[in-house]
CSV table of C-alpha atoms and ligand atoms in Angstrom, one decimal:
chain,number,residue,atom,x,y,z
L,24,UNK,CA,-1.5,19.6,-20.0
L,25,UNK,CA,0.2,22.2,-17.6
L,26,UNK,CA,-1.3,22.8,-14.7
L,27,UNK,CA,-1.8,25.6,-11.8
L,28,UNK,CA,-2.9,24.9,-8.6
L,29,UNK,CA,-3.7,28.4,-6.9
L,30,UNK,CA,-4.9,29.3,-3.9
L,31,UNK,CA,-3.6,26.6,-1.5
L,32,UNK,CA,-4.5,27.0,2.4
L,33,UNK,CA,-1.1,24.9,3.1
L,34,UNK,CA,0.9,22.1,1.4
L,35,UNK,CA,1.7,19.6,4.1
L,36,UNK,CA,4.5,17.6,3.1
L,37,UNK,CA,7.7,15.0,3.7
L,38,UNK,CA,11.1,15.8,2.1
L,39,UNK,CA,13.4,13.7,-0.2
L,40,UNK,CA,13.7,10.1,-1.3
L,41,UNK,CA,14.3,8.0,1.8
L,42,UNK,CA,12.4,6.3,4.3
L,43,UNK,CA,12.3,8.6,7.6
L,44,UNK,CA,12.2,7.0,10.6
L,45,UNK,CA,12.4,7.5,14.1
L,46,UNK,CA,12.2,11.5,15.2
L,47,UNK,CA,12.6,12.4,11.7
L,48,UNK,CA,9.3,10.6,10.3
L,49,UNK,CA,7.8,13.3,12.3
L,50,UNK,CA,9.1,16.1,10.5
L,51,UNK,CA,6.6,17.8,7.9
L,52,UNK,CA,6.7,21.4,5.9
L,53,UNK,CA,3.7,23.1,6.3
L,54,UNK,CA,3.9,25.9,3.2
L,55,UNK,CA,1.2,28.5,3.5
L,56,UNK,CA,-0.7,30.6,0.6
L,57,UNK,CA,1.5,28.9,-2.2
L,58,UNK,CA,0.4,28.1,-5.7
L,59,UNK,CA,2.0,24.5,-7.5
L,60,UNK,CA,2.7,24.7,-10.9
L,61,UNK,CA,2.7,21.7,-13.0
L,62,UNK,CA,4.9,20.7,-16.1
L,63,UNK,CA,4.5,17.6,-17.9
L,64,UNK,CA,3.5,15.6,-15.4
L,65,UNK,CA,5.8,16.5,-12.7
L,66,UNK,CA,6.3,19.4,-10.4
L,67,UNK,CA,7.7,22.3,-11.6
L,68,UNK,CA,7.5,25.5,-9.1
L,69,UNK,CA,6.3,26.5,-5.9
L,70,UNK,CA,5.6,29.7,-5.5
L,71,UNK,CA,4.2,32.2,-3.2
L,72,UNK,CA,0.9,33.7,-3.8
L,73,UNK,CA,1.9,36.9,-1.9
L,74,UNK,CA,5.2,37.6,-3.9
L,75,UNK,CA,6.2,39.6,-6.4
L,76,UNK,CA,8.1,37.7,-8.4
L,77,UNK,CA,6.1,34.6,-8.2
L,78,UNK,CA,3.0,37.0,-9.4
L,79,UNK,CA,5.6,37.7,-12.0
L,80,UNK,CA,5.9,33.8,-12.5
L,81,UNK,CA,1.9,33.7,-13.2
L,82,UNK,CA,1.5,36.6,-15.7
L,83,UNK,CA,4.1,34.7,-17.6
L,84,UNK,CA,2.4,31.5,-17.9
L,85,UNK,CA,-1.0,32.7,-18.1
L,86,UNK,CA,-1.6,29.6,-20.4
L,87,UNK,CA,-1.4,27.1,-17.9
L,88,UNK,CA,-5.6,25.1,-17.1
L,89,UNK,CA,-5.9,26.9,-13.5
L,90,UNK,CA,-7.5,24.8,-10.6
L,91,UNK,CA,-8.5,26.7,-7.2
L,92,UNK,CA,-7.5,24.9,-4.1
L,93,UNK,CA,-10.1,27.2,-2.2
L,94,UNK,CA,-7.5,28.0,0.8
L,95,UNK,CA,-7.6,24.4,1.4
L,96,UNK,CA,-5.1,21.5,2.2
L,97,UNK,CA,-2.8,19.8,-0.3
L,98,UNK,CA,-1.1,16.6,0.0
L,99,UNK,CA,1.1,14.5,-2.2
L,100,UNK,CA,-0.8,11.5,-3.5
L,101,UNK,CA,-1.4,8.9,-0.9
L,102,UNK,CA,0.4,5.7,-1.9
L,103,UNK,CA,-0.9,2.3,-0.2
L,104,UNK,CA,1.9,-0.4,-0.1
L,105,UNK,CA,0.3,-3.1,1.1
L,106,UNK,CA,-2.9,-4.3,-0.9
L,107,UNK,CA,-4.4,-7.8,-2.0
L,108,UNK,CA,-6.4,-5.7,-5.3
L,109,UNK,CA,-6.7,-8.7,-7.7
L,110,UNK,CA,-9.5,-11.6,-6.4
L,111,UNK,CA,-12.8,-12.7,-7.6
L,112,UNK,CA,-14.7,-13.6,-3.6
L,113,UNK,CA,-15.5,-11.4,-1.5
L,114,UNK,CA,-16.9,-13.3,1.7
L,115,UNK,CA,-19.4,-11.1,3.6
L,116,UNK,CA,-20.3,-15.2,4.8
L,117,UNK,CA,-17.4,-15.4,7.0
L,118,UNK,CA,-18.5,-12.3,9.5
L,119,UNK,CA,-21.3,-14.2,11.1
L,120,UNK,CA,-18.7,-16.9,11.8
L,121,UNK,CA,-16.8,-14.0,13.3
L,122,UNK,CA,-19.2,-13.4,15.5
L,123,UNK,CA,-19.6,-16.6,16.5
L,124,UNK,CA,-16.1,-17.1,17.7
L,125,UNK,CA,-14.3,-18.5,15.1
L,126,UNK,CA,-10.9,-17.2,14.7
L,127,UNK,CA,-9.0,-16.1,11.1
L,128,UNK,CA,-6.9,-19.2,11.2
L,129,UNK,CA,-10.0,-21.3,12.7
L,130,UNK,CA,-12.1,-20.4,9.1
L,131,UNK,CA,-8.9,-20.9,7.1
L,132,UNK,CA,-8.4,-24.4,8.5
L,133,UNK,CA,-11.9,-25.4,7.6
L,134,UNK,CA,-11.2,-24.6,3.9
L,135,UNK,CA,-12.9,-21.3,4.1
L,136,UNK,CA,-10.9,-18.2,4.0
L,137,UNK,CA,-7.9,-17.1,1.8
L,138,UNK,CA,-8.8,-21.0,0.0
L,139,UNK,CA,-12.3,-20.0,-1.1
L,140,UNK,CA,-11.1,-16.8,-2.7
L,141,UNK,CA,-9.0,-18.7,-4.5
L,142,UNK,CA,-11.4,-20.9,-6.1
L,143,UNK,CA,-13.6,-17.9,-7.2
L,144,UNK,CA,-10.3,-16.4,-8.4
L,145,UNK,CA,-9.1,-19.5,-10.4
L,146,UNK,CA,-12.9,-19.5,-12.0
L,147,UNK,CA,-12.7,-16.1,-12.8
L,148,UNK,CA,-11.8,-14.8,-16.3
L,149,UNK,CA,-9.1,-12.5,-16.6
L,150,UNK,CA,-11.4,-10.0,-18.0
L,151,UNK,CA,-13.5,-10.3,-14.9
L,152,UNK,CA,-10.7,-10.2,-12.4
L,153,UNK,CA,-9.6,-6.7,-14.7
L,154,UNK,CA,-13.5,-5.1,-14.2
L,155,UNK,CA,-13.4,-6.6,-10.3
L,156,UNK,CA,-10.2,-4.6,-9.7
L,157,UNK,CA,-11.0,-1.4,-11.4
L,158,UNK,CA,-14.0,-0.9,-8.7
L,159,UNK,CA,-11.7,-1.3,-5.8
L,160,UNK,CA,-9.0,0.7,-7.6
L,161,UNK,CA,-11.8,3.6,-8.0
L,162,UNK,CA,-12.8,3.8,-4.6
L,163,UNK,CA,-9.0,3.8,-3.6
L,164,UNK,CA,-8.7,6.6,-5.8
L,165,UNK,CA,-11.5,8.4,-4.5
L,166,UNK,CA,-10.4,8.5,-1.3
L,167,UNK,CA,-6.7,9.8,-2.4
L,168,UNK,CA,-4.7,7.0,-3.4
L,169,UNK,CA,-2.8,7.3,-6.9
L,170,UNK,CA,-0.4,4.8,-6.2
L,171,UNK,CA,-0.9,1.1,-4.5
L,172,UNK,CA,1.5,-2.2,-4.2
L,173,UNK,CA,-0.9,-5.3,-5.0
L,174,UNK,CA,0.2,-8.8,-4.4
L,175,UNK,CA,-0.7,-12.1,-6.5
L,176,UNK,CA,-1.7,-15.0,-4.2
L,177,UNK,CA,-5.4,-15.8,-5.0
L,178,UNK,CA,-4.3,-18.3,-8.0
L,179,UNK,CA,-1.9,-20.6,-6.4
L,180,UNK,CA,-1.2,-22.4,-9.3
L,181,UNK,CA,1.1,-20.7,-12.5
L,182,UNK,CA,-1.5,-20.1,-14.5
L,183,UNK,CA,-3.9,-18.6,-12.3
L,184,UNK,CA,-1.0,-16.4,-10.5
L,185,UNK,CA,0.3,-15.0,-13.8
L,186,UNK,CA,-3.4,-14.3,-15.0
L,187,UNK,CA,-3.8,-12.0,-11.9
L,188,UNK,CA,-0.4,-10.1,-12.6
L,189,UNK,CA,-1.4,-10.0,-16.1
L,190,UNK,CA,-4.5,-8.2,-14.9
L,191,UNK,CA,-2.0,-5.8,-13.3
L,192,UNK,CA,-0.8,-5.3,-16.6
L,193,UNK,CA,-3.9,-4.7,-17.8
L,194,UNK,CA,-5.0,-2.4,-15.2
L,195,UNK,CA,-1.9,-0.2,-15.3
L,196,UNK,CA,-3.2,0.6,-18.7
L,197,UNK,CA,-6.4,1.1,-18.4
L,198,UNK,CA,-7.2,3.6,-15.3
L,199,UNK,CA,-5.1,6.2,-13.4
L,200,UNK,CA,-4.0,4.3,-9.9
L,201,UNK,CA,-0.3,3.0,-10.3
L,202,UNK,CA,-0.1,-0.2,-9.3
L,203,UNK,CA,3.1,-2.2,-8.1
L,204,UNK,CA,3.2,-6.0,-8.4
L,205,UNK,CA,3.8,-8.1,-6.2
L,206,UNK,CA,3.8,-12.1,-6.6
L,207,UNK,CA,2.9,-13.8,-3.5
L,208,UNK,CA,2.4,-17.7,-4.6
L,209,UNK,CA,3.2,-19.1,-1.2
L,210,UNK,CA,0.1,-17.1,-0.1
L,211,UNK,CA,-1.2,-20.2,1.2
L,212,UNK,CA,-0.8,-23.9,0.4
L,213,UNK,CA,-4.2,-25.2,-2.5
L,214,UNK,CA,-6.3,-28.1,-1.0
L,215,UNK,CA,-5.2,-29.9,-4.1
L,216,UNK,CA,-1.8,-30.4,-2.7
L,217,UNK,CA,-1.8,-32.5,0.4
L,218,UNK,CA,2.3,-32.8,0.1
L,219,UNK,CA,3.5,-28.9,0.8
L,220,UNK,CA,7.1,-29.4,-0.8
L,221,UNK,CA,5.7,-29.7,-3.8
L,222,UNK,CA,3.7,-27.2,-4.2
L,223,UNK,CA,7.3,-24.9,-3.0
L,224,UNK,CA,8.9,-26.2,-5.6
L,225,UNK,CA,6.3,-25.6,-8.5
L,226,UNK,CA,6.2,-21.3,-6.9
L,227,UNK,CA,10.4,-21.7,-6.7
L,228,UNK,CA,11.0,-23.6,-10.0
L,229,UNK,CA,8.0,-23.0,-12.2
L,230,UNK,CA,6.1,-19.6,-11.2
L,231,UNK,CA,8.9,-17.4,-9.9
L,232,UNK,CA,10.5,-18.1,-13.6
L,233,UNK,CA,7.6,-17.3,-15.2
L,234,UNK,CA,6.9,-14.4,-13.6
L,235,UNK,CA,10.3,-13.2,-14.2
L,236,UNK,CA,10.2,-13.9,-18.1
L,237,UNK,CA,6.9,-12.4,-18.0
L,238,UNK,CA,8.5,-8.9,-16.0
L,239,UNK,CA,5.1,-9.5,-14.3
L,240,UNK,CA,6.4,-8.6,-10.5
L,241,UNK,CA,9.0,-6.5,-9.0
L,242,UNK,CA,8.5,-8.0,-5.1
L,243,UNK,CA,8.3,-11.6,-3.6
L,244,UNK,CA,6.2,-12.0,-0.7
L,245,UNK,CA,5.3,-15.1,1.6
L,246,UNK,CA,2.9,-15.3,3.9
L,247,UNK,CA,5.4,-16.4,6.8
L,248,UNK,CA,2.7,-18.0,9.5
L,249,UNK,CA,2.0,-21.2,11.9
L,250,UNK,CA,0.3,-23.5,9.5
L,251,UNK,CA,0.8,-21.9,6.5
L,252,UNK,CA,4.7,-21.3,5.1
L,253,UNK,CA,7.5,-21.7,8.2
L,254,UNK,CA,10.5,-19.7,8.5
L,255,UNK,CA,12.7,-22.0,6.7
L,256,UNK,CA,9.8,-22.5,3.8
L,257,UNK,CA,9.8,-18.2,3.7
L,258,UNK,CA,13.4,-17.9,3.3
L,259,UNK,CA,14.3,-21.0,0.7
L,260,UNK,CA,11.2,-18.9,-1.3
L,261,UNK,CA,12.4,-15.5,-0.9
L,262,UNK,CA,16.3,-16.5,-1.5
L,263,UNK,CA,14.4,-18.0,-4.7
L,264,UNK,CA,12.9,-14.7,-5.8
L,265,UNK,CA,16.1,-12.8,-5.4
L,266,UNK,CA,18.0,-15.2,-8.1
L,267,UNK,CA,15.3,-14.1,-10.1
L,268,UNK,CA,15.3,-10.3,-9.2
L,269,UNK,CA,12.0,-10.1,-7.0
L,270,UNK,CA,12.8,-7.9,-3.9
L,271,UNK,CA,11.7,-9.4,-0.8
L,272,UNK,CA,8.8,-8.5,0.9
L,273,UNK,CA,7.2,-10.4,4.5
L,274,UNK,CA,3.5,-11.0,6.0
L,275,UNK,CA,5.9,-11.5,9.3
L,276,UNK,CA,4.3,-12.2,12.8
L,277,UNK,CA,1.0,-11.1,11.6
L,278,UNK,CA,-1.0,-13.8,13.7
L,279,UNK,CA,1.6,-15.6,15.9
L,280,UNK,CA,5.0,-14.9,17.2
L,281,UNK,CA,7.2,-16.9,14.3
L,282,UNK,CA,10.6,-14.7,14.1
L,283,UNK,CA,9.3,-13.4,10.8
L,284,UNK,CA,10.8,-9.6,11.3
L,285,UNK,CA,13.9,-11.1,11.8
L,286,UNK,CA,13.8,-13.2,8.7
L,287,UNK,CA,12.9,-10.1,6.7
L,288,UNK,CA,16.3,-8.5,8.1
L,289,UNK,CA,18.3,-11.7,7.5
L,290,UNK,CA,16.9,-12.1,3.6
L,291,UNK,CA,17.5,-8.1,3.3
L,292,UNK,CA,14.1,-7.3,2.9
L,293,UNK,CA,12.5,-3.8,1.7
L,294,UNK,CA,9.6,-4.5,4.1
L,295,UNK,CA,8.6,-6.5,6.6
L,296,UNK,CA,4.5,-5.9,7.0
L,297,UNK,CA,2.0,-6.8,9.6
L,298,UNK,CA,4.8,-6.8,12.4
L,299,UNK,CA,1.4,-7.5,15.1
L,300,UNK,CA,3.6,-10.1,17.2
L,301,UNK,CA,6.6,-9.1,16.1
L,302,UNK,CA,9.4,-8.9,19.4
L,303,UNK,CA,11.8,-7.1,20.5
L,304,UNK,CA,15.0,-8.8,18.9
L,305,UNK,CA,13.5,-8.8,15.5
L,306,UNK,CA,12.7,-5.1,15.4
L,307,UNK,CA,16.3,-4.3,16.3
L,308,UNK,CA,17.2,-6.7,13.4
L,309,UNK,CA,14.9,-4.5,10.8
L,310,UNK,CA,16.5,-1.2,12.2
L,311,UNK,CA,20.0,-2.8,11.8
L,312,UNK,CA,19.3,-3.6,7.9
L,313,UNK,CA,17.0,-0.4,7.2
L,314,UNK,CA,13.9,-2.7,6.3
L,315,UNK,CA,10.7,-0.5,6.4
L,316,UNK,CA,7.7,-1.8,8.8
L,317,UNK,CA,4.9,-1.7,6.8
L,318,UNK,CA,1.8,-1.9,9.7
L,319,UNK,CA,-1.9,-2.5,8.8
L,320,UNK,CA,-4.0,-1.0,11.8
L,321,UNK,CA,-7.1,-1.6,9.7
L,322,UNK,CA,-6.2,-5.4,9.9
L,323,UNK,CA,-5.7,-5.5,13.6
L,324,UNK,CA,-9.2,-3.6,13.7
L,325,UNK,CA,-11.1,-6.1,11.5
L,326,UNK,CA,-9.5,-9.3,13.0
L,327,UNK,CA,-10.2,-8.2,16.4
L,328,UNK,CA,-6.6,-8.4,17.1
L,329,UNK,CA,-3.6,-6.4,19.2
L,330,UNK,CA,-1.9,-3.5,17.5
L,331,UNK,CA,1.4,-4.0,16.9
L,332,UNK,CA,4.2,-1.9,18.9
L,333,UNK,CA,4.4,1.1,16.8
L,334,UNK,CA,6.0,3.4,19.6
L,335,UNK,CA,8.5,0.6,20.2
L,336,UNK,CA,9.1,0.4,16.3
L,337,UNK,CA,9.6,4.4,16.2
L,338,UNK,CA,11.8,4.1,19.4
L,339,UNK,CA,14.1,2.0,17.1
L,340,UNK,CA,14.3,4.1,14.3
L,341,UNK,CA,12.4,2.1,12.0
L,342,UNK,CA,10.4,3.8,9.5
L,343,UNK,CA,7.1,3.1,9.6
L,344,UNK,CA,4.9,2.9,6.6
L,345,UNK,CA,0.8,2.6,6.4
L,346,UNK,CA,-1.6,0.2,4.7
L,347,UNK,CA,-4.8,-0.9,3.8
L,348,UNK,CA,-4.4,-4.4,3.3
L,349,UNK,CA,-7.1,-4.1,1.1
L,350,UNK,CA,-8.3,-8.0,0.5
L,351,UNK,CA,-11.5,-9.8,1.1
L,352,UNK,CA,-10.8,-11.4,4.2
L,353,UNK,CA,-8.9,-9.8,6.6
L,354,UNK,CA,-9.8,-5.9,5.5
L,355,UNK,CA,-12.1,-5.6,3.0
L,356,UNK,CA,-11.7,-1.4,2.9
L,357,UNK,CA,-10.0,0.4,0.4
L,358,UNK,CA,-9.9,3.6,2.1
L,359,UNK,CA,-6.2,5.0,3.3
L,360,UNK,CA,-8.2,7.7,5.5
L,361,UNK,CA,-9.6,5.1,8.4
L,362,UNK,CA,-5.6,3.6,8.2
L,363,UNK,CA,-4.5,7.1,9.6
L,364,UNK,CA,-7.4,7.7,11.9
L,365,UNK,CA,-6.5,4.5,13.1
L,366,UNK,CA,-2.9,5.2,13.0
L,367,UNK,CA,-3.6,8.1,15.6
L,368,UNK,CA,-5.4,6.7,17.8
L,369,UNK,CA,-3.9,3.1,18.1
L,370,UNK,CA,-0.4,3.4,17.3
L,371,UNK,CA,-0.6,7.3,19.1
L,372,UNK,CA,1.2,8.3,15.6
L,373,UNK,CA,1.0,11.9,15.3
L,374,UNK,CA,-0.9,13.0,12.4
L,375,UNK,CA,2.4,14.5,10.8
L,376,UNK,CA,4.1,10.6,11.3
L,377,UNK,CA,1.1,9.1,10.0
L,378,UNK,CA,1.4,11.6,7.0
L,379,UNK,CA,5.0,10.5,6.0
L,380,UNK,CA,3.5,7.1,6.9
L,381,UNK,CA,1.2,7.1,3.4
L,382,UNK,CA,3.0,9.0,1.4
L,383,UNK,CA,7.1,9.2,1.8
L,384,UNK,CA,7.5,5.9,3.7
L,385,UNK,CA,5.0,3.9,1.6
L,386,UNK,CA,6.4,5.2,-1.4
L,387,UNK,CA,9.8,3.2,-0.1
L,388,UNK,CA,8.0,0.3,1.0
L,389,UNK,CA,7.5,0.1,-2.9
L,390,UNK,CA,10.9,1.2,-4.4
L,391,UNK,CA,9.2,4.7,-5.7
L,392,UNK,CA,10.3,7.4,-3.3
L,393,UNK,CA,12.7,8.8,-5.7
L,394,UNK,CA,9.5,9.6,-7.8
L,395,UNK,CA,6.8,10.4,-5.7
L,396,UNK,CA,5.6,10.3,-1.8
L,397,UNK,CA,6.3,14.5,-1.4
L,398,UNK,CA,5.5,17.4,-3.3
L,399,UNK,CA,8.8,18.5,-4.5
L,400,UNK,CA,10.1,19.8,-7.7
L,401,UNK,CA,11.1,17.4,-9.7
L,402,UNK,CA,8.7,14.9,-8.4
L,403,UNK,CA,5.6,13.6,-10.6
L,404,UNK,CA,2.2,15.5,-9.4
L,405,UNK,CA,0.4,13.3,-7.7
L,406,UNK,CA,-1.6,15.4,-5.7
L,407,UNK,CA,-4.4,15.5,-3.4
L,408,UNK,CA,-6.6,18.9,-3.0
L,409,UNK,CA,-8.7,18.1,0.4
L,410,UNK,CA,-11.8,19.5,1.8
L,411,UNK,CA,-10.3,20.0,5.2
L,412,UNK,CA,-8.3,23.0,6.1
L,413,UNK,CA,-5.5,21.2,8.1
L,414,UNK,CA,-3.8,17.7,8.4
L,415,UNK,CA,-5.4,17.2,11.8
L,416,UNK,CA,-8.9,17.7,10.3
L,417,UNK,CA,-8.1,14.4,8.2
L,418,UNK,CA,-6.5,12.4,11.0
L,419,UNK,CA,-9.4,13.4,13.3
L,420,UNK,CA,-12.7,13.2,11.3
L,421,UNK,CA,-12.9,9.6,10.4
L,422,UNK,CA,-15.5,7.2,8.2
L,423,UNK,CA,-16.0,10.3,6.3
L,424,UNK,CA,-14.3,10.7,3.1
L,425,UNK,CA,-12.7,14.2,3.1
L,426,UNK,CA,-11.2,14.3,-0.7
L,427,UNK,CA,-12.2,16.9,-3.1
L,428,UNK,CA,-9.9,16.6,-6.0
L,429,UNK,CA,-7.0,13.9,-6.9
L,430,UNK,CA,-4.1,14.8,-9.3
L,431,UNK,CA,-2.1,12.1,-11.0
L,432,UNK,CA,1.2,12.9,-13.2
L,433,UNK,CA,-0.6,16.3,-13.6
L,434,UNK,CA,-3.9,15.4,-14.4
L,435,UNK,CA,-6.9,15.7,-12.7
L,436,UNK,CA,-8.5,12.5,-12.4
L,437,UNK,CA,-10.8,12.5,-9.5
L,438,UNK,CA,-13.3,15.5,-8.5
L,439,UNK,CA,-16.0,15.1,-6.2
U,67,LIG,O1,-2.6,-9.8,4.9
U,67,LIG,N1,-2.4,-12.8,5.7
U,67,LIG,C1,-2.5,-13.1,4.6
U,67,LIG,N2,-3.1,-12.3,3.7
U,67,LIG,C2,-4.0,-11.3,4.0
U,67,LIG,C3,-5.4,-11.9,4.1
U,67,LIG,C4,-5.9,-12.5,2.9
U,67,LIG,C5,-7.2,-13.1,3.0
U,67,LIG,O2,-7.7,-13.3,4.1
U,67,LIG,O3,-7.8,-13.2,1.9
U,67,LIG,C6,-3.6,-10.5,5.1
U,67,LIG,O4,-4.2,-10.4,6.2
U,68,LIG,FE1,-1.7,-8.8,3.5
């Protein structure tokens, strides 16, 4: 179905099909009393609402379904690159340990954690994990994501990893949300395997293979961390994942100080994500090999943890990129909205860096900015119509959800 969008307040937007970092991420259009017209699924014109020949342009496609913007804000589609979407196990149980004391690392050491998601995950059907996801995937949605990255890494063994990319699968055709696979089997090591080579070599020799014969993943991640895969571990996986056309991806220096940025930039990463501990040598490496920092302000929130050194990662020219983290441990929220509040006030992004952050630069992070991340022509319509007047308005009012209508490939799939 065509579409116009008329009477739009201002389209605030990034431009082209790269990662922007440094000065640049900054740089937004702001395009005032436009109307967006819509073509198959992608975006077609831009016009002005004020001038003749775009009037012109109207009467000549008066058979276009019309959608009023109501002088309000548009943005592209919000894109979340980071996400663990597919688990059965959500443990509300681990915040009273929490407050207690007990640390992320303290709960996953006592079995609890990332390892009793799994085991809810591995019991789970792959129907269930499907009708689980489509929830969170709604919410997302709801809140103005239309396209996420989700990683695998509740299984931990091949069956149950491929079963949650196969739920990707699934998912991808059965609701509106793009998702982007990614497998993450060295997630964490499975009790059942007290000897940790072996369970590398079944994710480098059996699962990686299969997920590559399935066409199930596009990214390899590895949760690079003190206790759970070293640096060495990281890279032999990730130089794995390569021979097998997975991209690599890094959970680098999310909890400790382990060089894990500068393994991303040695292994020629798209992303390295987290980035908390990450120092000063190893952001130079990322900015040196272009690898975006994907940063999760919403994890440092919920873990009770330091924010890592966006400024410093700005200074550098890295692009940085924002996500939810979206899993049941770390950050159970789906919501990209808190991320850029968040993004404001603890990184002091401005809300135009923050807005590159969730649509162009995330868009990267996944390998999709040629497609979307900006409202260009040319570019599919994922759009979001807001019920604020300005980007500020979003940055600044937060826990609210401020979304009025979501576009995705030119149809309108959310409306409050
Ligand atoms: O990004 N760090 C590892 N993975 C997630 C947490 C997953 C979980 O706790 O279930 C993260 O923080
Ligand atoms: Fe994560």
């Amino acid at each position: 179905m065509n579409l116009i969008i008329r009477n739009i307040g201002v389209i605030a937007t990034p431009h082209g099909e790269k990662a922007k970092g440094g000065e640049k991420q900054g740089e937004i259009s702001f395009l005032k009393n436009v109307f967006l017209v819509i073509k198959e699924g992608k975006i077609a014109y831009i016009g002005e609402e004020s001038k003749k020949t775009d009037i012109e342009y109207l009467k000549n496609n008066f058979c276009y379904e019309e959608i009023d913007a109501e002088g309000k804000l548009v943005t592209p589609g919000l894109v979340d690159p980071h996400t663990h979407l597919i688990f059965a196990g959500w443990r509300q149980k681990e915040l009273s340990l929490k407050i207690k004391g007990y640390k992320y690392l303290d709960i996953l050491k006592m079995g609890g954690g990332i390892l009793h998601t799994v085991e809810k995950t591995r019991k789970a059907t792959l129907e269930e994990l499907v009708q689980g996801a489509k929830k969170s995937l709604y919410t997302m949605l709801s809140y103005g994501t239309t396209t996420c990255e989700a990683k695998s890494g509740y299984g931990l063994n091949t069956e149950d990893e491929l079963k949650t990319l196969r739920a990707v699968k699934i998912l991808n055709e059965s609701q509106p949300v793009e998702i982007v696979p990614t497998f993450m089997g060295a997630h964490a090591v499975p009790k059942e395997y007290k000897d940790k080579r072996e369970y590398i070599r079944i994710v480098k020799e059996e699962m990686i293979p299969k997920v590559r014969e399935e066409n199930l993943a596009e990214f390899c991640d590895v949760f690079c961390e003190e206790g759970v895969f070293d640096l060495k571990e990281s890279e032999e996986i990730l130089e794995q994942g390569k021979k097998y056309g997975l991209i690599p991806k890094i959970h680098a220096d999310e909890i400790t100080s382990m060089g894990g940025a500068k393994l991303a930039a040695k292994v020629g990463a798209i992303s390295a994500e987290h980035l908390i501990h990450a120092d000063d040598e190893g952001i130079e490496e990322l900015a040196k090999k272009g690898v975006i920092a994907v940063l999760l302000p919403g994890t440092s929130f919920y873990l009770n943890e330091d924010f890592a050194r966006a400024n410093f990662i700005k200074q550098k020219n890295v692009p940085i990129a924002l996500a939810t983290d979206f899993n049941p441990g770390s950050s159970p929220n789906e919501s990209l909205q808190i991320v850029m509040n968040l993004a404001c006030l603890k990184y002091k992004l401005t809300p135009e860096e923050v807005l590159t952050a969730v649509t162009l630069n995330a868009a990267a992070a996944i390998n999709r900015a040629s497609t979307i991340g900006s409202v260009e022509i040319g570019k599919n319509a994922d759009i979001v119509i807001w019920e604020a007047e300005d980007l500020d308005f979003i940055c600044y009012h937060y826990g609210t959800n401020l979304v009025k209508r979501v576009i995705k490939k030119g149809k309108l799939v959310f409306e409050k």
